[in-house]
Coordinates of C-alpha atoms and ligand atoms in Angstrom, one line a residue:
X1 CA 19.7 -7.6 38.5
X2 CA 18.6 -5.3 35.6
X3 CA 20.4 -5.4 32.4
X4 CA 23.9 -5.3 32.5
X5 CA 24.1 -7.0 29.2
X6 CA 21.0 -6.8 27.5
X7 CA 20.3 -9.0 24.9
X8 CA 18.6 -7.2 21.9
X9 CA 17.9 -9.4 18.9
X10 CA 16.8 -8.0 15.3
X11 CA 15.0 -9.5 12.5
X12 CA 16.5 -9.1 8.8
X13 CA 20.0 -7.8 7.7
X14 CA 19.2 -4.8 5.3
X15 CA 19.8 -1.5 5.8
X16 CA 17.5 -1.2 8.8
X17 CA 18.9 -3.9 10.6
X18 CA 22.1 -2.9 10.3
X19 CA 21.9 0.2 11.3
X20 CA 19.7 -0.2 14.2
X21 CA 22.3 -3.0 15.5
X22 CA 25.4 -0.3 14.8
X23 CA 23.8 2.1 16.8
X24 CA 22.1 0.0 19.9
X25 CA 26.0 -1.1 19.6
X26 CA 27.3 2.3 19.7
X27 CA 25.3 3.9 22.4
X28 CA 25.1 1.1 25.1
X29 CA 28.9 -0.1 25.3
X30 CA 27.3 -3.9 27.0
X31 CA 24.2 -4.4 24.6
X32 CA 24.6 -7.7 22.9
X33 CA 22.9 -7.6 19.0
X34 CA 21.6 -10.8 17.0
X35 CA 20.5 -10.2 13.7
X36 CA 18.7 -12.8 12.3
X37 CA 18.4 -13.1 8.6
X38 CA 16.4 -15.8 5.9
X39 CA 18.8 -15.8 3.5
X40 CA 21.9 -17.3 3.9
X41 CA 23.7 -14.0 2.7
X42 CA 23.4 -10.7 4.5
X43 CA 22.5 -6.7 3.4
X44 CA 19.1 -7.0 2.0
X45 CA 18.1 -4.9 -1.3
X46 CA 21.3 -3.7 -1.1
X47 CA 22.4 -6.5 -2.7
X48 CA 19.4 -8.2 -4.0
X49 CA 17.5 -4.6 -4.9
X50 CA 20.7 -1.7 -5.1
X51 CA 21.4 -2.1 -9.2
X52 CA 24.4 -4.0 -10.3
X53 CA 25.3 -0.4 -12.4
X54 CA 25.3 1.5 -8.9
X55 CA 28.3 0.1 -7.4
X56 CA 28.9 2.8 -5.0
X57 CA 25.6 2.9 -3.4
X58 CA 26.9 -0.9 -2.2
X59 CA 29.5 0.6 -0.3
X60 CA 27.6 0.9 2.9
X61 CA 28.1 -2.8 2.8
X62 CA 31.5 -1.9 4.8
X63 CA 29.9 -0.2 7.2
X64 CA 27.9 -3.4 7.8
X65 CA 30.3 -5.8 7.5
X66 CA 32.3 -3.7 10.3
X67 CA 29.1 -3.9 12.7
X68 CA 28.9 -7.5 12.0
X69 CA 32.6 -8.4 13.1
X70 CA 32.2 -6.7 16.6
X71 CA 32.4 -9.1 19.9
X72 CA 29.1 -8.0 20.5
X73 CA 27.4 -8.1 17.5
X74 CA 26.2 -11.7 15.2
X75 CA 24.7 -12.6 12.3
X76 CA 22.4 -15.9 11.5
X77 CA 21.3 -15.7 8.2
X78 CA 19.4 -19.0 6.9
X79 CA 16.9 -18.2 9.6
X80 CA 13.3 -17.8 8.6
X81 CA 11.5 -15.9 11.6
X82 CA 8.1 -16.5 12.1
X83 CA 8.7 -20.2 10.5
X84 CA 11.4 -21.5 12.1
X85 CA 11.6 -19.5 14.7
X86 CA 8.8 -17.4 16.2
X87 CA 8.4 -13.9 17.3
X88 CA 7.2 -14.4 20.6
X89 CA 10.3 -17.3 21.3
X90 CA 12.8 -14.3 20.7
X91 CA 11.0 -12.0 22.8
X92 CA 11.1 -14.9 25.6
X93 CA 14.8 -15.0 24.9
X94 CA 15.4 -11.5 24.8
X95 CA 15.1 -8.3 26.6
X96 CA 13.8 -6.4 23.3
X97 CA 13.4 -7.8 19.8
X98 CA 13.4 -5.1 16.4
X99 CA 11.8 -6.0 13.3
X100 CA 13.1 -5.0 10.3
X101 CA 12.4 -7.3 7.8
X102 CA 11.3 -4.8 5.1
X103 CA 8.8 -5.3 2.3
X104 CA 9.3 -8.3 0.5
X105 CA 6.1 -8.9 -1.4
X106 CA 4.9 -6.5 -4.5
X107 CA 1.8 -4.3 -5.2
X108 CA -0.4 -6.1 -7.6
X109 CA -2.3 -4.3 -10.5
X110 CA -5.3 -5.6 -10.3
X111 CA -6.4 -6.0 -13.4
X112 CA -7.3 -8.6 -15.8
X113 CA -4.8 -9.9 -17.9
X114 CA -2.5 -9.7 -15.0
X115 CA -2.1 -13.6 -14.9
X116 CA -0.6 -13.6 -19.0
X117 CA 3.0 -14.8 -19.4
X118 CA 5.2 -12.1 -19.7
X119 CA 3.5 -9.6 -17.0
X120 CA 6.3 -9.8 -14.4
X121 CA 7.1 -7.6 -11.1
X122 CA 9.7 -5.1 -11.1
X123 CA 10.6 -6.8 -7.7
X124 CA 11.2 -10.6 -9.2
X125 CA 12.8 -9.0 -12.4
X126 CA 15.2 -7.3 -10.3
X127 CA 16.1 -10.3 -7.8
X128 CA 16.7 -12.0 -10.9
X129 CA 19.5 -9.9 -12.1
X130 CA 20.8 -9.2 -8.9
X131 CA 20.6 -13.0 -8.3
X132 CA 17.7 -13.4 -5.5
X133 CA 17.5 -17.2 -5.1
X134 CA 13.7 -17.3 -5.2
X135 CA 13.8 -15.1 -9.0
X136 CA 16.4 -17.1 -10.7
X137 CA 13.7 -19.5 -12.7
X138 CA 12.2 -16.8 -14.2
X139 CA 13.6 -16.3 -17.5
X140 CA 11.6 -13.2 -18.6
X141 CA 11.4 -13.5 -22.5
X142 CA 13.2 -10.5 -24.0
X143 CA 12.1 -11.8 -27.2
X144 CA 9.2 -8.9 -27.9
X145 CA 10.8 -5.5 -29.3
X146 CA 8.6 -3.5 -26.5
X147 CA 8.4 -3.3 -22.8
X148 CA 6.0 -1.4 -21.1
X149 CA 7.2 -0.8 -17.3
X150 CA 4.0 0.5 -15.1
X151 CA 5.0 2.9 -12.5
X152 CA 7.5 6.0 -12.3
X153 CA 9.4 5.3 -9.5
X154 CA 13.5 5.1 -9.2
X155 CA 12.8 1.0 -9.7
X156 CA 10.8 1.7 -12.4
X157 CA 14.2 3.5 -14.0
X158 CA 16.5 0.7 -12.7
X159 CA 14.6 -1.4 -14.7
X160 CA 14.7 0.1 -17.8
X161 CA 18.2 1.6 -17.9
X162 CA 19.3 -2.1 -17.6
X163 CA 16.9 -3.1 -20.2
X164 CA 18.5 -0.9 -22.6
X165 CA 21.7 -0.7 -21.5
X166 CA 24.4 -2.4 -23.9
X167 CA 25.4 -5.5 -22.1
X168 CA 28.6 -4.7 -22.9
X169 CA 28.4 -1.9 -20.7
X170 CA 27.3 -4.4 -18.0
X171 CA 29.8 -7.2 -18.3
X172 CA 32.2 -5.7 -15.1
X173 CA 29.4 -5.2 -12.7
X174 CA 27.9 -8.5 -10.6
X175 CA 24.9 -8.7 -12.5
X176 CA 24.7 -12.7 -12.4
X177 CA 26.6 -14.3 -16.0
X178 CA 22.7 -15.4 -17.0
X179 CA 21.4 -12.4 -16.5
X180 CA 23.7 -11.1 -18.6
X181 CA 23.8 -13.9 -21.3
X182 CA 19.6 -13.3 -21.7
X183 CA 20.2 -9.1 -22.0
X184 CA 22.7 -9.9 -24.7
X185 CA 20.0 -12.0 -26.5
X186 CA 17.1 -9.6 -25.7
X187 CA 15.4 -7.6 -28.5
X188 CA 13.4 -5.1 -26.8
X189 CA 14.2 -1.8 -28.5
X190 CA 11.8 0.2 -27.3
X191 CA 10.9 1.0 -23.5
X192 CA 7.4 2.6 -22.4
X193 CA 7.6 3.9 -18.8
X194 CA 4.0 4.9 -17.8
X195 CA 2.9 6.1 -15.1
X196 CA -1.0 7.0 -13.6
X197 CA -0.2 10.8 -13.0
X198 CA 1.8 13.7 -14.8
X199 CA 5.3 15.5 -14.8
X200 CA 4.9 17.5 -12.0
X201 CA 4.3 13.9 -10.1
X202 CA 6.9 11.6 -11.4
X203 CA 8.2 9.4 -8.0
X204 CA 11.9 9.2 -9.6
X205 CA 14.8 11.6 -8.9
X206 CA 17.2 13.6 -10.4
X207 CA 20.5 11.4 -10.7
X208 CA 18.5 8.4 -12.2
X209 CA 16.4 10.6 -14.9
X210 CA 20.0 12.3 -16.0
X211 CA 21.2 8.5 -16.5
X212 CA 18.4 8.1 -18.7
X213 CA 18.8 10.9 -20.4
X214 CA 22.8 10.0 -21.3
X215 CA 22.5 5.8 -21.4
X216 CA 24.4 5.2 -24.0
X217 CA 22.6 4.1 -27.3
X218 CA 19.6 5.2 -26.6
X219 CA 17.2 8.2 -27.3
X220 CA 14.6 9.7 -25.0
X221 CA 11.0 10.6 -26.6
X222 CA 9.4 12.9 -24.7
X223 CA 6.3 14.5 -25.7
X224 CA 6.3 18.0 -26.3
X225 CA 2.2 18.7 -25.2
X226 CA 2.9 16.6 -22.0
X227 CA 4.6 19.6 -20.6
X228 CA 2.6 22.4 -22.0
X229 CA 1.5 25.1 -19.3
X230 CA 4.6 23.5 -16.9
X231 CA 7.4 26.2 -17.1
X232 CA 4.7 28.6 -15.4
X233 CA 3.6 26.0 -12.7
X234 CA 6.9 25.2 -11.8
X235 CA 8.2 28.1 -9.6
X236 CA 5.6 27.3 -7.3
X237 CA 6.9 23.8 -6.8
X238 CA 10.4 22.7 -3.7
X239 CA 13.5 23.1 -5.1
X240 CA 14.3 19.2 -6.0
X241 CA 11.0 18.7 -7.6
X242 CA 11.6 22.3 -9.5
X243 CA 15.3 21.1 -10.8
X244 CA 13.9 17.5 -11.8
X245 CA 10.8 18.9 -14.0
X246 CA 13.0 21.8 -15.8
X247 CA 15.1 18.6 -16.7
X248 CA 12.1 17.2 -17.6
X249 CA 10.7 19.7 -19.5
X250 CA 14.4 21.2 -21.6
X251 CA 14.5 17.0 -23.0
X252 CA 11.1 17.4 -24.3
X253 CA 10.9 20.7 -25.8
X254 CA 14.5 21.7 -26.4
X255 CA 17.1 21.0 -29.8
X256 CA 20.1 18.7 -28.4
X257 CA 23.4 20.2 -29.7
X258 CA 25.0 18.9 -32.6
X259 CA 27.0 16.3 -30.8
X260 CA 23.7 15.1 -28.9
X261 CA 21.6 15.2 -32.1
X262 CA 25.0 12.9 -33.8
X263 CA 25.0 10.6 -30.6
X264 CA 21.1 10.6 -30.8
X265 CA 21.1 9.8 -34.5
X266 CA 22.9 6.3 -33.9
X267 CA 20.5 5.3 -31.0
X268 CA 19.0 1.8 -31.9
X269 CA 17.4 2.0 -29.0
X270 CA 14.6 4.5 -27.3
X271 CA 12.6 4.9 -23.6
X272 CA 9.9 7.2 -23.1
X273 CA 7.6 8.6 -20.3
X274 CA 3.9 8.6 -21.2
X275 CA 1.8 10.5 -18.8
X276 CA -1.7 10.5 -16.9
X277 CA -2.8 6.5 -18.1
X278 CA -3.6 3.7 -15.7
X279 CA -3.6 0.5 -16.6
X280 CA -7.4 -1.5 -17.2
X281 CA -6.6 -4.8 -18.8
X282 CA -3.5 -7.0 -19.9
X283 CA -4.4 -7.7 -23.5
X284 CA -3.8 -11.3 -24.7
X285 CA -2.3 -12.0 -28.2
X286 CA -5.4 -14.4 -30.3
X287 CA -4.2 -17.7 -29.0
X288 CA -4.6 -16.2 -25.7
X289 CA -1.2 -17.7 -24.5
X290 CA 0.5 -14.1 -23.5
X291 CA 0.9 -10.5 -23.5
X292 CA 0.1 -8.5 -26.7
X293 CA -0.7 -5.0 -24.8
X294 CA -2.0 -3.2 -22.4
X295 CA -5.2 -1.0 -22.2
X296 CA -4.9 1.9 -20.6
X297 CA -7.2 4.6 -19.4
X298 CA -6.8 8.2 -20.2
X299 CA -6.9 9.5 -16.5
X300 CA -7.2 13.7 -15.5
X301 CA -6.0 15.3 -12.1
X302 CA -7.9 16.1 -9.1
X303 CA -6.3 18.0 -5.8
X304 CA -3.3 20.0 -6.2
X305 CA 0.5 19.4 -5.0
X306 CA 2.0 16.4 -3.8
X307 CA -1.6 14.9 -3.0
X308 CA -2.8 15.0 -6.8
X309 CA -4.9 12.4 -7.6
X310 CA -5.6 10.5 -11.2
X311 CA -9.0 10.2 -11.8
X312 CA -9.5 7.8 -14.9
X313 CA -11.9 9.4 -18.2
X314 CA -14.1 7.3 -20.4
X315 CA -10.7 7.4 -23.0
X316 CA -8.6 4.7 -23.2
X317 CA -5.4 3.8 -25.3
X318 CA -4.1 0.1 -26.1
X319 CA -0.1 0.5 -26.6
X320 CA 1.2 -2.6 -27.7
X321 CA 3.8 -4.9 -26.3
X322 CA 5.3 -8.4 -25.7
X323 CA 6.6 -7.5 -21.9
X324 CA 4.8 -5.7 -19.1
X325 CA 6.9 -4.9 -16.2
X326 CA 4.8 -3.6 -12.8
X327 CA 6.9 -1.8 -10.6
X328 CA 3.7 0.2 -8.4
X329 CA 5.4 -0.6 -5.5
X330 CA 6.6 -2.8 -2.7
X331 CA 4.5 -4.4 0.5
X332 CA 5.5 -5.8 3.9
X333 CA 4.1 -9.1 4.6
X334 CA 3.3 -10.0 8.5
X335 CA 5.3 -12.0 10.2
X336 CA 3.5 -13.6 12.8
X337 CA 0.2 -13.9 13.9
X338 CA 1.2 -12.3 17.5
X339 CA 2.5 -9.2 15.7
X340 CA 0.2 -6.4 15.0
X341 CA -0.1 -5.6 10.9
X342 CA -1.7 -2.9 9.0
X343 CA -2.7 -5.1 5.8
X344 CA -3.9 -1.8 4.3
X345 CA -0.7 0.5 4.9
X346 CA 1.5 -2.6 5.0
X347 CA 3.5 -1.6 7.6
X348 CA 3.6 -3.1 11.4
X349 CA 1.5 0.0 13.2
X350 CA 4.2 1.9 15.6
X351 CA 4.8 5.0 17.0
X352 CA 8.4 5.9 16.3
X353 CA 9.5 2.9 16.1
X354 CA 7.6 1.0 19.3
X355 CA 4.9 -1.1 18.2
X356 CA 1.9 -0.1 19.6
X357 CA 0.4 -1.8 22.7
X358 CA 3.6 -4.7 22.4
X359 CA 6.3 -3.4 25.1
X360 CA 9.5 -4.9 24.2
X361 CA 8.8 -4.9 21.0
X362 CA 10.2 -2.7 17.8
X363 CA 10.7 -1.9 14.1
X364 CA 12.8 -0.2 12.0
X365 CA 13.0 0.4 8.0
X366 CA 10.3 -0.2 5.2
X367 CA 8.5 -2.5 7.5
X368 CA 8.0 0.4 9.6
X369 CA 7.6 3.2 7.4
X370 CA 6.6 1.8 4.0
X371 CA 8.2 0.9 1.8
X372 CA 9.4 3.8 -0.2
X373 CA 13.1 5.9 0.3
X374 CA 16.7 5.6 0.1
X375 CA 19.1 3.7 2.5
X376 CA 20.2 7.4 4.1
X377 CA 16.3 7.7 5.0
X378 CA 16.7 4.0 6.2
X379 CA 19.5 4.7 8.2
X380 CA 17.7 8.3 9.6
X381 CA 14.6 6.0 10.6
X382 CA 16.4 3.1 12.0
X383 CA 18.9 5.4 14.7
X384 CA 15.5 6.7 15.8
X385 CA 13.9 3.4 16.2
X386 CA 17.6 2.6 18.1
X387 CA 16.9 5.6 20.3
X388 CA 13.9 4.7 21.6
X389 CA 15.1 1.2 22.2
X390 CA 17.4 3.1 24.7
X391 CA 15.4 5.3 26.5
X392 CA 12.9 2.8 27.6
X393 CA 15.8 0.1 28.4
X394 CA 17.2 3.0 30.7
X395 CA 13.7 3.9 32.1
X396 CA 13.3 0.4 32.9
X397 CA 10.4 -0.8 30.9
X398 CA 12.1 -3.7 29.8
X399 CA 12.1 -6.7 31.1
X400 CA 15.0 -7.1 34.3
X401 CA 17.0 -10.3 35.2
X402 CA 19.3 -12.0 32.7
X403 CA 18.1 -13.0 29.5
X404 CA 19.8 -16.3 27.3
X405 CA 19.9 -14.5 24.2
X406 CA 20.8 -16.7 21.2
X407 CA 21.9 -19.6 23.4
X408 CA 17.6 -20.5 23.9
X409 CA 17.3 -19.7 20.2
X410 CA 20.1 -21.8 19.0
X411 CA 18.9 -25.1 21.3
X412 CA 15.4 -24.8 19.5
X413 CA 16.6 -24.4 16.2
X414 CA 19.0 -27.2 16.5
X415 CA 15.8 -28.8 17.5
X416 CA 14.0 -28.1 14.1
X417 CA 16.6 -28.8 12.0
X418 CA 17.7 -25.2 11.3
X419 CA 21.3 -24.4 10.8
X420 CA 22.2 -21.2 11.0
X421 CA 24.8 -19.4 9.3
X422 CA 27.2 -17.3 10.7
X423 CA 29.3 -14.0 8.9
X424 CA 32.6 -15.5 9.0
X425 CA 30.7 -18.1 6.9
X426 CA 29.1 -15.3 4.8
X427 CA 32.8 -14.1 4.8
X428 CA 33.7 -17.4 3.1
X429 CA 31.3 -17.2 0.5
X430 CA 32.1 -13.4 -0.2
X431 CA 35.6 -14.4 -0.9
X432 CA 34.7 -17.4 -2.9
X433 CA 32.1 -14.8 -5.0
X434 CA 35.3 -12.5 -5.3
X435 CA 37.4 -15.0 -6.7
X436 CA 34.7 -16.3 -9.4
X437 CA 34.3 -12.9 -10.7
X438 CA 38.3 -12.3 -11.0
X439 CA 37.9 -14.5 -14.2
X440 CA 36.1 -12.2 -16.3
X441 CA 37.2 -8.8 -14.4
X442 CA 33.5 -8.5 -12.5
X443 CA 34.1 -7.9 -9.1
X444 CA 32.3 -10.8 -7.8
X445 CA 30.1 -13.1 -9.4
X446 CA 27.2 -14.0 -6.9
X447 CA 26.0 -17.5 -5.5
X448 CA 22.4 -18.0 -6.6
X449 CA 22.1 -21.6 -5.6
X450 CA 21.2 -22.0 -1.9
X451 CA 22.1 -26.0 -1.6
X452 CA 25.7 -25.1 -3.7
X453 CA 26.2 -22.1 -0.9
X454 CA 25.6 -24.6 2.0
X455 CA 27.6 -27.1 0.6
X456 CA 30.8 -24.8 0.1
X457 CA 30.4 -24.0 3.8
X458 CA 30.0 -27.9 4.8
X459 CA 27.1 -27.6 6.6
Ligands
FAD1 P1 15.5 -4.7 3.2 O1 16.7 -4.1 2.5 O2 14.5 -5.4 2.3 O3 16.0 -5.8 4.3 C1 15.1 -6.7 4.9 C2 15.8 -8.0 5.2 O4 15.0 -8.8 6.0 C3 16.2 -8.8 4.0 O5 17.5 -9.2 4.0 C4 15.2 -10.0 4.1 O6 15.8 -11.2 3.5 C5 15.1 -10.1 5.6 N1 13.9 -10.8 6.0 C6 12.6 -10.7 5.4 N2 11.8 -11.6 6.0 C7 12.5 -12.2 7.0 C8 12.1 -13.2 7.9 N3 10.9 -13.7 8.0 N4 13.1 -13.7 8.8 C9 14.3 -13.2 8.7 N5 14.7 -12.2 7.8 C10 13.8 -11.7 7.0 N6 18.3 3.1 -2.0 C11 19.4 3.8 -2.3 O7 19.8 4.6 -1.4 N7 20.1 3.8 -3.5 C12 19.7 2.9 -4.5 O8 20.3 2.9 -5.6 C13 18.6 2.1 -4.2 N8 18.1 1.2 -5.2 C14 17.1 0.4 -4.9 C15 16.6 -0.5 -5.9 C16 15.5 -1.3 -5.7 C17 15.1 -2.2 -6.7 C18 14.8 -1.2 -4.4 C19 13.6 -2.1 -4.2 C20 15.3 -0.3 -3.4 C21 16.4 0.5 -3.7 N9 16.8 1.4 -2.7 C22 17.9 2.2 -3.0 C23 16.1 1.6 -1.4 C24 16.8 0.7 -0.3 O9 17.1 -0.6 -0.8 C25 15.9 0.7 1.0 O10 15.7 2.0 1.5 C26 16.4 -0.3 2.1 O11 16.9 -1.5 1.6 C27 15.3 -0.6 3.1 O12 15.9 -1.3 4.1 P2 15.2 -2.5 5.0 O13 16.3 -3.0 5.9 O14 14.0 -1.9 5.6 O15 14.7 -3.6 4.0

């Protein structure tokens, strides 16, 4: 028989994930979705990445969590694919298997110095606020009064608005209770966000720069001569890009009001954006035991538009500092060794979401795309992915007969010692999360230890 009830199976449970499952679920009313996960909790960045500030932007979380409680949908998270499980055992056990496992590594700098205590990744400082198992030992030393953050990017922003932002102003979000107690100890007073290129070429958006702009106790420094020459160049630019430089450009050139220039005046604490500089070298204090700086070379642009590149000079700058934050990006690992991988795109290489020369299989998200935009461009990506998931099931390039779905998977990882986890579990821990943030008026106060998690769910 062909598939009456195929069994489709999908690796991690962010964005991607869960909205290729809602829509495999939605458009092929006998389809029976698995999504495997290697946490023990579900949603991905959006809650290990999505800031603790941004509570809205978790709301999509319903939307999941109403995909994960239909009859034909489950979740088994405390699964690691491609070690406790293999690719090519799910795609024996099902008629189509779609990765979308995102980008879990970070972009290195490259430089030397890199090594020095208190160089840390964007991506492990944010998984230890947001209470990422794997980041919770890292206890970056707030101690210095400057941070340097390399990169431009919306993490890059995320990063320093909660570096600067009065705790107290953090204290009802679910930014983990040690997160919280370290910010309230932190010194940094100053905030240095760098990046390799200019104005025109800044990789954040408008809603996070106006944050900026407005965090409470703080003051922007832009540099007047950074912008010179821009208010001609821009009416050639798209409309966002046009709306986020003139922002740009009326912080660093115009007077606030007299209420801004009042709030400004009691700032104790500033960010700035310094332009066209890439980093060379990490710069040790004498002792050698950490960070002291950061050289950085004086770069000039080549090309024109959105392909602009930064070209470094023989100039370079050393900017001082105790705490150098890279956020240049994310990167997909591979997963398997039976999985193509494009190590220099990171990305597994598809065509719309089919991996190339592996029928059956799929991927959706940051793994598939790279890992750059928003969980709306996540969602856009992964309904395609869904799509063609569809059409070649109903062409019947998938495999026919009955397949045993998570019935084979479960008997081997029974066999191995793996127990999954299931979302009414998850849906135990979430309430227990709930009620541990009702306390102190956060709305929920996350589990960070893996061995406590399994152990309030008996297993
Ligand atoms: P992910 O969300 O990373 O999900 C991948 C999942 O796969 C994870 O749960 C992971 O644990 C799991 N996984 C990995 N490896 C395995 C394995 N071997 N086996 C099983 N499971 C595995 N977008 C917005 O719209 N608004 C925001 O405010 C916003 N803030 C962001 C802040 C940060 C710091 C970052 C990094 C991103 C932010 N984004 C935001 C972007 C958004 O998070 C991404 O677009 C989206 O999460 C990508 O979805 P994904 O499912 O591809 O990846």
């Amino acid at each position: 028989s062909t598939q009456e009830t195929p069994q489709i199976c999908v690796v991690g449970s962010g964005p991607a994930g869960f909205y290729t499952a809602q829509h495999l679920l939605k458009h092929h009313t006998q389809a029976h979705v698995d999504i495997y996960e290697k946490q023990i909790v579900p949603f991905g960045l959006v809650r290990f990445g999505v800031a603790p500030d941004h509570p809205e932007v978790k709301n999509v979380i319903n939307t999941f969590t109403q995909t994960a409680r239909s009859d034909r949908c489950s979740f088994w998270g405390n699964v690691v694919v491609g070690r406790d499980v293999s690719v090519p055992e799910l795609q024996e056990a099902y008629h189509a298997v779609v990765l979308s496992y995102g980008a879990e590594d970070h972009q290195t700098l490259g430089i030397p110095g890199e090594e020095l205590p208190g160089v840390v990744s964007a991506r492990a400082f944010v998984g230890w606020y947001n209470g990422l198992p794997e980041n919770q030992e890292l206890a970056p030393d707030l101690s210095c009064d400057t941070a340097v953050i390399l990169g431009q990017g919306n993490v890059a922003l995320d990063v320093a608005r909660i570096l600067l932002t009065p705790p107290e102003h953090l204290e009802k979000t679910d930014i983990t209770q040690s997160a919280l107690g370290v910010l309230r100890q932190s010194q940094v007073k100053t905030v240095w966000i760098v990046g390799r290129r200019g104005p025109l070429q800044v990789a954040f958006t408008i809603k996070e720069l106006r944050e900026m702009i407005h965090l409470p106790g703080t003051r922007p420094i832009l540099d007047p001569s950074d912008f010179l020459g821009l208010q001609d160049r821009i009416k050639d630019v798209p409309r966002p890009r046009k709306r986020l430089t003139e922002l740009l450009l009326r912080t660093a050139t115009e007077k606030p009001g007299v209420e801004e220039t009042a709030r400004q005046a009691l700032a104790s604490r500033t960010w700035g954006l310094r332009f066209l500089r890439s980093p060379l070298q990490v710069l040790p204090t004498p002792d050698g035991r950490r960070v002291a700086g950061i050289r950085l070379a004086v770069t000039r642009l080549e090309g024109v538009g959105e392909s602009t590149r930064a070209v470094p000079t023989e100039d370079a700058e050393d900017l001082p500092c105790g705490l150098v934050l890279s956020s240049v990006g994310y990167k997909s690992r591979p997963i398997d060794p039976s999985v193509p991988f494009d190590p220099k795109l990171g990305v597994i290489p598809n065509v719309e979401g089919r991996v190339v020369n592996v029928p059956g299989l799929y991927c959706s998200g940051w793994v598939k795309r790279g890992p750059t935009g928003v969980i709306t461009t996540t969602m856009t990506d992964s309904f395609l992915t869904s799509q063609m998931l569809l059409q070649d099931l109903k062409a019947g390039l998938l495999p026919s007969g009955p397949r045993p779905g998570y019935t084979a998977i479960q008997a081997l990882l029974s066999s191995r010692g793996v127990r999954p986890v299931s979302f009414s579990d998850w849906e135990r821990l979430d309430a227990e999360e709930v009620s541990r943030g009702q306390g102190t008026g956060k709305p929920r106060e996350k589990l960070v230890d893996p061995r406590e998690m399994l152990r309030l769910l008996g297993h």
